[in-house]
Coordinates of C-alpha atoms in Angstrom, one line a residue:
X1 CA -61.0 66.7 -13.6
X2 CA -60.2 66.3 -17.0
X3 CA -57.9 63.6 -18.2
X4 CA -53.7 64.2 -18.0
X5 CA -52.8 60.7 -19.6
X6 CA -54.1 59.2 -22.7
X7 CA -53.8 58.7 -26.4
X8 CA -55.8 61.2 -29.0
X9 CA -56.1 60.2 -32.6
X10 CA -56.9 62.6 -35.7
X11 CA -57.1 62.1 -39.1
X12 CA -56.4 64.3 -42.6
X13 CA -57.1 63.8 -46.2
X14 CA -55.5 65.5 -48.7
X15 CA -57.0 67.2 -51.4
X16 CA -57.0 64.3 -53.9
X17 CA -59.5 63.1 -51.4
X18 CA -62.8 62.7 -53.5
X19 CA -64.9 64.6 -50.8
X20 CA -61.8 67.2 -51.2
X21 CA -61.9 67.5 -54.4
X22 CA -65.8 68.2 -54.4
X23 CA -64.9 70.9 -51.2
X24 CA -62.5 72.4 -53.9
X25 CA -64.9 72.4 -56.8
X26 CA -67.2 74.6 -54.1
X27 CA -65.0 77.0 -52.8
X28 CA -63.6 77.9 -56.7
X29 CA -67.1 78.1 -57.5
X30 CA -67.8 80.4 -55.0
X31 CA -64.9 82.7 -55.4
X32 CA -65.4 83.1 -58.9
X33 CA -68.8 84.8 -57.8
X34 CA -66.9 87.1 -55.0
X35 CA -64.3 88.0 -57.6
X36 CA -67.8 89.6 -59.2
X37 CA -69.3 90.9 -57.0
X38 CA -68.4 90.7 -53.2
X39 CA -72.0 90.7 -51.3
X40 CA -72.7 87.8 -54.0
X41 CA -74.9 84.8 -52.7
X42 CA -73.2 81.2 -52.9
X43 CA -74.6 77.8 -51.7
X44 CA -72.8 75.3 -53.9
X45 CA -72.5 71.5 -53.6
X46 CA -70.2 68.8 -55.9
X47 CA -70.7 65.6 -56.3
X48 CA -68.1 63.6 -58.1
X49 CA -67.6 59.7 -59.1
X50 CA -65.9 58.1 -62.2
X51 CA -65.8 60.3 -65.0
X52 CA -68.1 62.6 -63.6
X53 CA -68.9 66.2 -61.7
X54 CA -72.3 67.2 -60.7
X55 CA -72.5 70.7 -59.3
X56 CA -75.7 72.4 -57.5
X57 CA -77.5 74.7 -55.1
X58 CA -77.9 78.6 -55.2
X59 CA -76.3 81.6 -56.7
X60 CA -77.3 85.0 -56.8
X61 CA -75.5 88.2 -58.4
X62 CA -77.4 91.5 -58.5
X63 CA -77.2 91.5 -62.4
X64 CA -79.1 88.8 -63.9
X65 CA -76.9 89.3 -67.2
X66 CA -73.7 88.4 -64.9
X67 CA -75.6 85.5 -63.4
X68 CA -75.8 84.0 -66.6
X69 CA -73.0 84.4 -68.3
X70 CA -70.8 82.8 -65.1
X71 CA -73.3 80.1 -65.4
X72 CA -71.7 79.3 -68.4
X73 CA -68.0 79.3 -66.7
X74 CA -68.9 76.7 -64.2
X75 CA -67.6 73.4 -66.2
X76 CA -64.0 75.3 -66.3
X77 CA -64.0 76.2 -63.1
X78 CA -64.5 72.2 -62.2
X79 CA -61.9 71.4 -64.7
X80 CA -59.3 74.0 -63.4
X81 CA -59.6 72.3 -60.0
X82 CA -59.4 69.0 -61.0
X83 CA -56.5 70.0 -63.5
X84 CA -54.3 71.7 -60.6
X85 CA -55.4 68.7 -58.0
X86 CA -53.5 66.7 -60.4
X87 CA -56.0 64.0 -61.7
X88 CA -55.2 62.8 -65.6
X89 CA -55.9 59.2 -64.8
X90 CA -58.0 57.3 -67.5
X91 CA -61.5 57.3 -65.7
X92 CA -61.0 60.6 -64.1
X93 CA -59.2 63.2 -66.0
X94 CA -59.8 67.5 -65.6
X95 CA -59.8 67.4 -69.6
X96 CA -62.5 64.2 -70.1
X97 CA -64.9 64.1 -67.3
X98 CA -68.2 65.3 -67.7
X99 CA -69.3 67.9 -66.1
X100 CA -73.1 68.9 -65.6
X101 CA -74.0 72.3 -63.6
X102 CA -77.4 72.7 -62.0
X103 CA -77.0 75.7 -60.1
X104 CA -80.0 78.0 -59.4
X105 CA -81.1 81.4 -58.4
X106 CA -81.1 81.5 -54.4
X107 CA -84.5 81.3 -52.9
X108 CA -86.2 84.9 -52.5
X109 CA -87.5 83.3 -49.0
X110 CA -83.8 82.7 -47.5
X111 CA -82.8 85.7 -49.3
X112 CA -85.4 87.9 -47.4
X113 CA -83.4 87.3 -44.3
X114 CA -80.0 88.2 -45.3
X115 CA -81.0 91.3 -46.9
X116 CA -82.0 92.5 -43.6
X117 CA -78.5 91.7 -42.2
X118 CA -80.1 88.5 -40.3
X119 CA -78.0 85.1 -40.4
X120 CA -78.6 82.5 -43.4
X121 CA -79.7 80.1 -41.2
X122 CA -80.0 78.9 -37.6
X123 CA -77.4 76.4 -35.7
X124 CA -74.5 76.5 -33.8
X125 CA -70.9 76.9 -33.9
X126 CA -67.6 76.0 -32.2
X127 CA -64.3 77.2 -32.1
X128 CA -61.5 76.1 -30.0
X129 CA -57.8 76.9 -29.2
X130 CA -55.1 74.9 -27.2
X131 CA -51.4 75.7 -26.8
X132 CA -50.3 72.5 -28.1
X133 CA -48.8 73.9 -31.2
X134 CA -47.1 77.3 -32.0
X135 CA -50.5 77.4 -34.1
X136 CA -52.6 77.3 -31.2
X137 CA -54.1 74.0 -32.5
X138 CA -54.5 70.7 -31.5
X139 CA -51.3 68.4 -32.4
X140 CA -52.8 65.4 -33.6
X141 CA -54.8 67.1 -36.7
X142 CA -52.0 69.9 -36.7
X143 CA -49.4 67.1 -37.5
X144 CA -51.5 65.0 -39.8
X145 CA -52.0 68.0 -41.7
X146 CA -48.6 68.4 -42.1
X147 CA -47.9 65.3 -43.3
X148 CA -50.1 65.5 -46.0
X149 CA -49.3 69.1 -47.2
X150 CA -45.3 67.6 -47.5
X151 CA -46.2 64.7 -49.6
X152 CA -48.4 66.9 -51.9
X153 CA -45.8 69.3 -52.1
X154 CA -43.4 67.1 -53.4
X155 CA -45.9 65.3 -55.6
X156 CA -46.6 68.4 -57.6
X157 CA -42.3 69.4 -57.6
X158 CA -42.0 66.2 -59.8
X159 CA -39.5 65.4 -56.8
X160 CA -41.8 61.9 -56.0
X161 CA -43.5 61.2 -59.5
X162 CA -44.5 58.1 -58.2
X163 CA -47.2 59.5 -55.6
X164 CA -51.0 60.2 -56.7
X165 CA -53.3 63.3 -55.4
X166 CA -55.8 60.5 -53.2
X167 CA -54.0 60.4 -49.8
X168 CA -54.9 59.9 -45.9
X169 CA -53.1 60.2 -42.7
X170 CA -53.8 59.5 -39.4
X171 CA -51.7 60.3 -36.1
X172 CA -52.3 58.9 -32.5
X173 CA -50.2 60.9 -29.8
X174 CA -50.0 60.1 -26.2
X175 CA -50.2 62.7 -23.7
X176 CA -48.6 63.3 -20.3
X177 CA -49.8 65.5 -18.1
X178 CA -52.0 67.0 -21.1
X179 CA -48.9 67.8 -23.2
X180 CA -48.0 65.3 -26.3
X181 CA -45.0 63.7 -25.8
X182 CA -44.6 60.4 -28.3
X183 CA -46.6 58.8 -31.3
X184 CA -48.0 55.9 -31.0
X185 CA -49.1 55.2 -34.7
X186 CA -49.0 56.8 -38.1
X187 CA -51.1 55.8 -40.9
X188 CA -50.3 56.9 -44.1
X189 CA -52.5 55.5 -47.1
X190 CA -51.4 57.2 -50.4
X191 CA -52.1 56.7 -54.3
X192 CA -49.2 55.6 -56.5
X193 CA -48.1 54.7 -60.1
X194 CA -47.5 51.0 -60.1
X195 CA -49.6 47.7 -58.8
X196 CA -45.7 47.0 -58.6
X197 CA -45.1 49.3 -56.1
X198 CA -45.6 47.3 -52.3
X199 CA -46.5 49.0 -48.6
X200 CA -42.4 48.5 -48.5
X201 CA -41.6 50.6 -51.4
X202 CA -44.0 53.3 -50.2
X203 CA -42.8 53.7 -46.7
X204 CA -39.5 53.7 -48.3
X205 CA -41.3 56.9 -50.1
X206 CA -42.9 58.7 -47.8
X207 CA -40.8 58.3 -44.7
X208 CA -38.4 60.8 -44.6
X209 CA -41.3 63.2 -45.5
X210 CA -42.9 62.5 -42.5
X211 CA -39.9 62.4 -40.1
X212 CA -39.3 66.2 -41.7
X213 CA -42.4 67.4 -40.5
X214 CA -42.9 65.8 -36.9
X215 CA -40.9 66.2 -34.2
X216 CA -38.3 64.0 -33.9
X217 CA -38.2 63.1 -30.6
X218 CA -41.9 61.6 -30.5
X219 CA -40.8 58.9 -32.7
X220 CA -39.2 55.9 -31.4
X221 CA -38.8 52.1 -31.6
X222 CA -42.1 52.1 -30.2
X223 CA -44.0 53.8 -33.1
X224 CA -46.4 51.9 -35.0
X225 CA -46.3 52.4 -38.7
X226 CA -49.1 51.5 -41.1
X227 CA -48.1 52.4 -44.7
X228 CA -50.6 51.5 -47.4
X229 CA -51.3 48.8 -45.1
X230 CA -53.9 46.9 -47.4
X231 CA -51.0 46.8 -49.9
X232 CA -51.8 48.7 -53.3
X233 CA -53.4 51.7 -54.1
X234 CA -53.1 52.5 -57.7
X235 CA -57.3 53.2 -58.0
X236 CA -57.9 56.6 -56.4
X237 CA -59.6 59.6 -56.5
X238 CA -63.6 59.7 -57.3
X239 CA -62.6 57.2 -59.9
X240 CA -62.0 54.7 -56.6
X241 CA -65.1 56.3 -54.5
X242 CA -67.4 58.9 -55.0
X243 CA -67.1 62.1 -53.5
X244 CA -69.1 65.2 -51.9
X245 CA -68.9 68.2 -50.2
X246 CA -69.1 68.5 -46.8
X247 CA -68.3 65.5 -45.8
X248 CA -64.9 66.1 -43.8
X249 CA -66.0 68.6 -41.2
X250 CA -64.3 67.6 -38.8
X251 CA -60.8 67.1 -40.7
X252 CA -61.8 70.9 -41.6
X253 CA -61.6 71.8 -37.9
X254 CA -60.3 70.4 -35.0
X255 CA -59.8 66.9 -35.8
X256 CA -62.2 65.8 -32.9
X257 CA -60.6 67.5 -30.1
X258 CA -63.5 70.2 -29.9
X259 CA -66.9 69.8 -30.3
X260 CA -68.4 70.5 -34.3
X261 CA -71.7 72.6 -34.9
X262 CA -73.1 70.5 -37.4
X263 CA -72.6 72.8 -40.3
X264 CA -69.8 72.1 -43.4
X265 CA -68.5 75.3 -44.6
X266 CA -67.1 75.0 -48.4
X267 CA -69.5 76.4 -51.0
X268 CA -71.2 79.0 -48.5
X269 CA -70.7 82.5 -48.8
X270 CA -70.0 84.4 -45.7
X271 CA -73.6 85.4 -44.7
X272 CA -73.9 81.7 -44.2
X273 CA -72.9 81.7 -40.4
X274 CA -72.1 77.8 -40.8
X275 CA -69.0 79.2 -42.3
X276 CA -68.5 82.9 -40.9
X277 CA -69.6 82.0 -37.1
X278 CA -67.4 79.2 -37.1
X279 CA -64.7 81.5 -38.5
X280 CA -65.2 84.2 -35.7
X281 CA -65.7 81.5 -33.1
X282 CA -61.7 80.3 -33.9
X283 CA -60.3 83.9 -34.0
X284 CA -62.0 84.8 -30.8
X285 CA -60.9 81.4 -29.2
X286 CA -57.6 81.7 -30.5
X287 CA -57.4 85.4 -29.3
X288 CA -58.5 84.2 -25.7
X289 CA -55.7 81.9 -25.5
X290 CA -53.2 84.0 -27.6
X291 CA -54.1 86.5 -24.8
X292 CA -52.9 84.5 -22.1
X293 CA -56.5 83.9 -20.4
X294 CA -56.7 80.3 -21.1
X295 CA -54.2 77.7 -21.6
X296 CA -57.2 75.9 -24.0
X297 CA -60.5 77.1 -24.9
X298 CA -63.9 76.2 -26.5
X299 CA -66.7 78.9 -27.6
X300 CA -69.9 78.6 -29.0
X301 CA -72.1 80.7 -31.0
X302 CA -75.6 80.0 -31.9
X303 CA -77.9 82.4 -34.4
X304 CA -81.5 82.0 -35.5
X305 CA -82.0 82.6 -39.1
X306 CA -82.9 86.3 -39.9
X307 CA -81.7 87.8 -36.7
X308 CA -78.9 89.4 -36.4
X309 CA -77.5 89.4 -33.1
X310 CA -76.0 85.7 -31.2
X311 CA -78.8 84.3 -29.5
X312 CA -75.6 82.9 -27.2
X313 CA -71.9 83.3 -26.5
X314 CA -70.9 80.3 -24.2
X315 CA -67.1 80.4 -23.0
X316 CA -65.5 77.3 -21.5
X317 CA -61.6 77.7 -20.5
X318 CA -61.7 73.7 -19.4
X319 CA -60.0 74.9 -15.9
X320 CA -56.9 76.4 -17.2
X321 CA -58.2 80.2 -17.3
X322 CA -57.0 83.2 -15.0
X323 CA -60.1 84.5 -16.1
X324 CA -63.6 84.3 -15.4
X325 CA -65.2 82.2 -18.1
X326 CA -68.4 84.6 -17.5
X327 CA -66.1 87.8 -17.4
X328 CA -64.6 86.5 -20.8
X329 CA -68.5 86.0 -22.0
X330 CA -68.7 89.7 -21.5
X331 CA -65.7 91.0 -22.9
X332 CA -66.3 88.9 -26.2
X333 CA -69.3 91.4 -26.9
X334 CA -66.9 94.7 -26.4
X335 CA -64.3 93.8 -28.7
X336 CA -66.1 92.1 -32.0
X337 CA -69.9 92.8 -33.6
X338 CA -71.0 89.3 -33.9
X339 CA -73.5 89.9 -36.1
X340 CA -73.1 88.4 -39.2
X341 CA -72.6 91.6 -41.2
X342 CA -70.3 92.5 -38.5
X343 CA -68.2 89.1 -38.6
X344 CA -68.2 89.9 -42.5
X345 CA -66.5 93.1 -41.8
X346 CA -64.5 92.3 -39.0
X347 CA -62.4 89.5 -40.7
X348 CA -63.2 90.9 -44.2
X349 CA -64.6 88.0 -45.7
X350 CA -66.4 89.1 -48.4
X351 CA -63.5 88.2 -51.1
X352 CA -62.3 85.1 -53.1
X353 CA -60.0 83.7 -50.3
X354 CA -62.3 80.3 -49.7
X355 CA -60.5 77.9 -52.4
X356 CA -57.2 77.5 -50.3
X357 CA -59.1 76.7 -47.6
X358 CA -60.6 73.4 -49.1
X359 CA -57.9 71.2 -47.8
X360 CA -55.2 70.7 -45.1
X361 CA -57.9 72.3 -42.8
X362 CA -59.4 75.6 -42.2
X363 CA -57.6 76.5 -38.5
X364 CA -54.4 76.8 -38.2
X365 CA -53.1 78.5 -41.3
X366 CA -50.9 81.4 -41.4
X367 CA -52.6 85.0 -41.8
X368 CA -52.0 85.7 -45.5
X369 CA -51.6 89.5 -47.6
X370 CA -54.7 89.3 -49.2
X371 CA -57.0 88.4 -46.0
X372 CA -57.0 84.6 -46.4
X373 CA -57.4 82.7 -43.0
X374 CA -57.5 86.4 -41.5
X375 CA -59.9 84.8 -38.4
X376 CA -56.4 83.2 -37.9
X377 CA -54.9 86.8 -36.5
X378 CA -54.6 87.2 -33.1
X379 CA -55.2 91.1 -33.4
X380 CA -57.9 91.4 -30.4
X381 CA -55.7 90.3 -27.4
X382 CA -54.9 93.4 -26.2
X383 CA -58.7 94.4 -26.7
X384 CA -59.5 91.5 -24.3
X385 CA -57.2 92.2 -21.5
X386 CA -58.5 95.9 -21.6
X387 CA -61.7 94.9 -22.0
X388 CA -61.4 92.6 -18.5

């Protein structure tokens, strides 16, 4: 029987986060190549620390005079990032770091299996669903999100010109019955101006932001609140600690609440099935519950590098399904190709739509015109409830 009464805890980081920053780097990196050229081949990786950016892994463009000349573009596509992130401190500025690109021709022998529409690579992935929020996601990491996507916005206004981009946030939520109903403690670590500025002076910041975006009757007299709790935090960014991408998978999903295959997804074109599995796993998760077949639901996909089709499709509805988990196994097959060529065409992910994904999380966003977060549609329900 699975648990009614407890507290759950997730975590965000914003995108002044030094791993987030690097996940940014990747994804504009990788969009400047789809913007060329949409079956283009991207497995990118940032590193950045004081003063510094180091960017590698694989391209590939079917015109070698392309490849090179967007080789060249790569330090200004860092800098743009860092520019629009909002970084102009002393040891970390867009317009003074160095920048140093080491990005290579993909490998003919992971090529070989793509070009015959087989995955990138092996592994697994999960997606999940829940109706704790409107958005189908878990509330903890929904929330915590939020929170941080308020206090950027506000940042970049010039409305609070005292905040920095390096933020972190952290919600714990008890549940009753399996429905949240009060926090229990909110962490809020953010960069600022001024070694004048005290935990005091921040909450006094940042509080009303976070009342906005939370419901108001899960705060009380009761709620813990931890604001800059070591006291200053003038020193942020990669400038403060060093930074890489793919090292906040689990802020870029589900915020613990669901299981994680393994695999990051920024800097990985869509016939990497780290990224476009995971994608399809949400939608069809999302669908499931959307549909009305599961209150909450987990799927996983697994895929052997070079073969096309899902070595696996495993359902689990956690008990709250009025369909059979097996049945729903079934139907999964009749309503979306799950090969990776398929999931490319399905959700139409073969564009530049991955740079406003690097932060604030990849579930949960609103469908947008263009086809970003389109695995966030919830287009297949009536395809299910046929298909059962």
């Amino acid at each position: 029987m699975t648990r009614q009464n407890y507290i759950f805890t997730s975590e965000s980081v914003s995108e002044g986060h030094p791993d987030k920053v690097c996940d940014r780097i990747s994804d504009a990196v990788l969009d400047a190549f789809l913007a060329e050229e949409p079956e283009a081949r991207v497995a990118c990786e940032t590193f950045a620390t004081s003063g510094m950016v180091v960017i590698g892994g694989e391209v590939g463009l079917s015109d070698q005079d392309k490849l090179r000349t967007y080789m060249g573009s790569i330090g200004q596509i860092a800098r743009d990032c860092i520019r629009d992130i909002g970084y102009e401190q002393e040891q970390f500025h867009w317009n003074t770091c160095h920048v140093l690109n080491f990005l290579h021709e993909q490998s003919a022998h992971i090529a070989q299996g793509v070009d015959r529409d087989g995955a990138g690579d092996q592994g697994i992935m999960f997606g999940y669903a829940c109706r704790e929020t409107p958005a189908l996601m878990p509330a903890p990491l929904h929330y915590a999100h939020a929170i941080l996507r308020r206090l950027a916005e506000v940042r970049k206004s010039g409305k609070e010109p005292s905040l920095r981009p390096d933020a972190k946030s952290q919600l714990s939520l008890r549940y009753e019955n399996g429905v949240p109903v009060e926090v229990t403690s909110i962490v809020l670590s953010t960069q600022h101006a001024s070694e004048d500025q005290k935990s005091d002076d921040i909450r006094a910041i940042v509080e009303p932001y976070i009342r906005e975006v939370l419901p108001a009757e899960w705060i009380n007299d009761k709620t813990e609140w931890w604001v800059n709790p070591t006291g200053t935090f003038v020193i942020g960014g990669p400038d403060g600690d060093a930074g890489l991408t793919g090292r906040k998978i689990i802020v870029d999903t589900y915020g613990g609440a669901a299981p994680h295959g393994g695999g990051a997804f920024s800097g990985k074109d869509p016939t990497k099935v780290d990224r476009s599995a995971a994608y399809a796993a949400r939608y069809l998760a999302k669908n499931i519950v959307a549909a009305g077949l599961a209150d909450r639901c987990t799927l996983q996909l697994s895929y052997a590098i070079g073969v096309a089709k899902p070595l696996s499709i495993y359902v689990d509805t956690h008990g709250s399904n009025d369909a059979d988990s097996e049945a729903i196994e079934r139907a999964i097959g009749k309503v979306m190709d799950l090969t990776p060529r398929g999931i490319r065409t399905h959700l139409g992910l073969n564009r530049p739509i991955y740079q406003r994904t690097a932060a604030y999380g990849h579930f949960g966003r609103e469908p947008e015109a263009d086809g970003g977060f389109s695995w966030e549609k919830t287009d297949l329900v009536e395809a299910l409830k046929k298909a059962l």
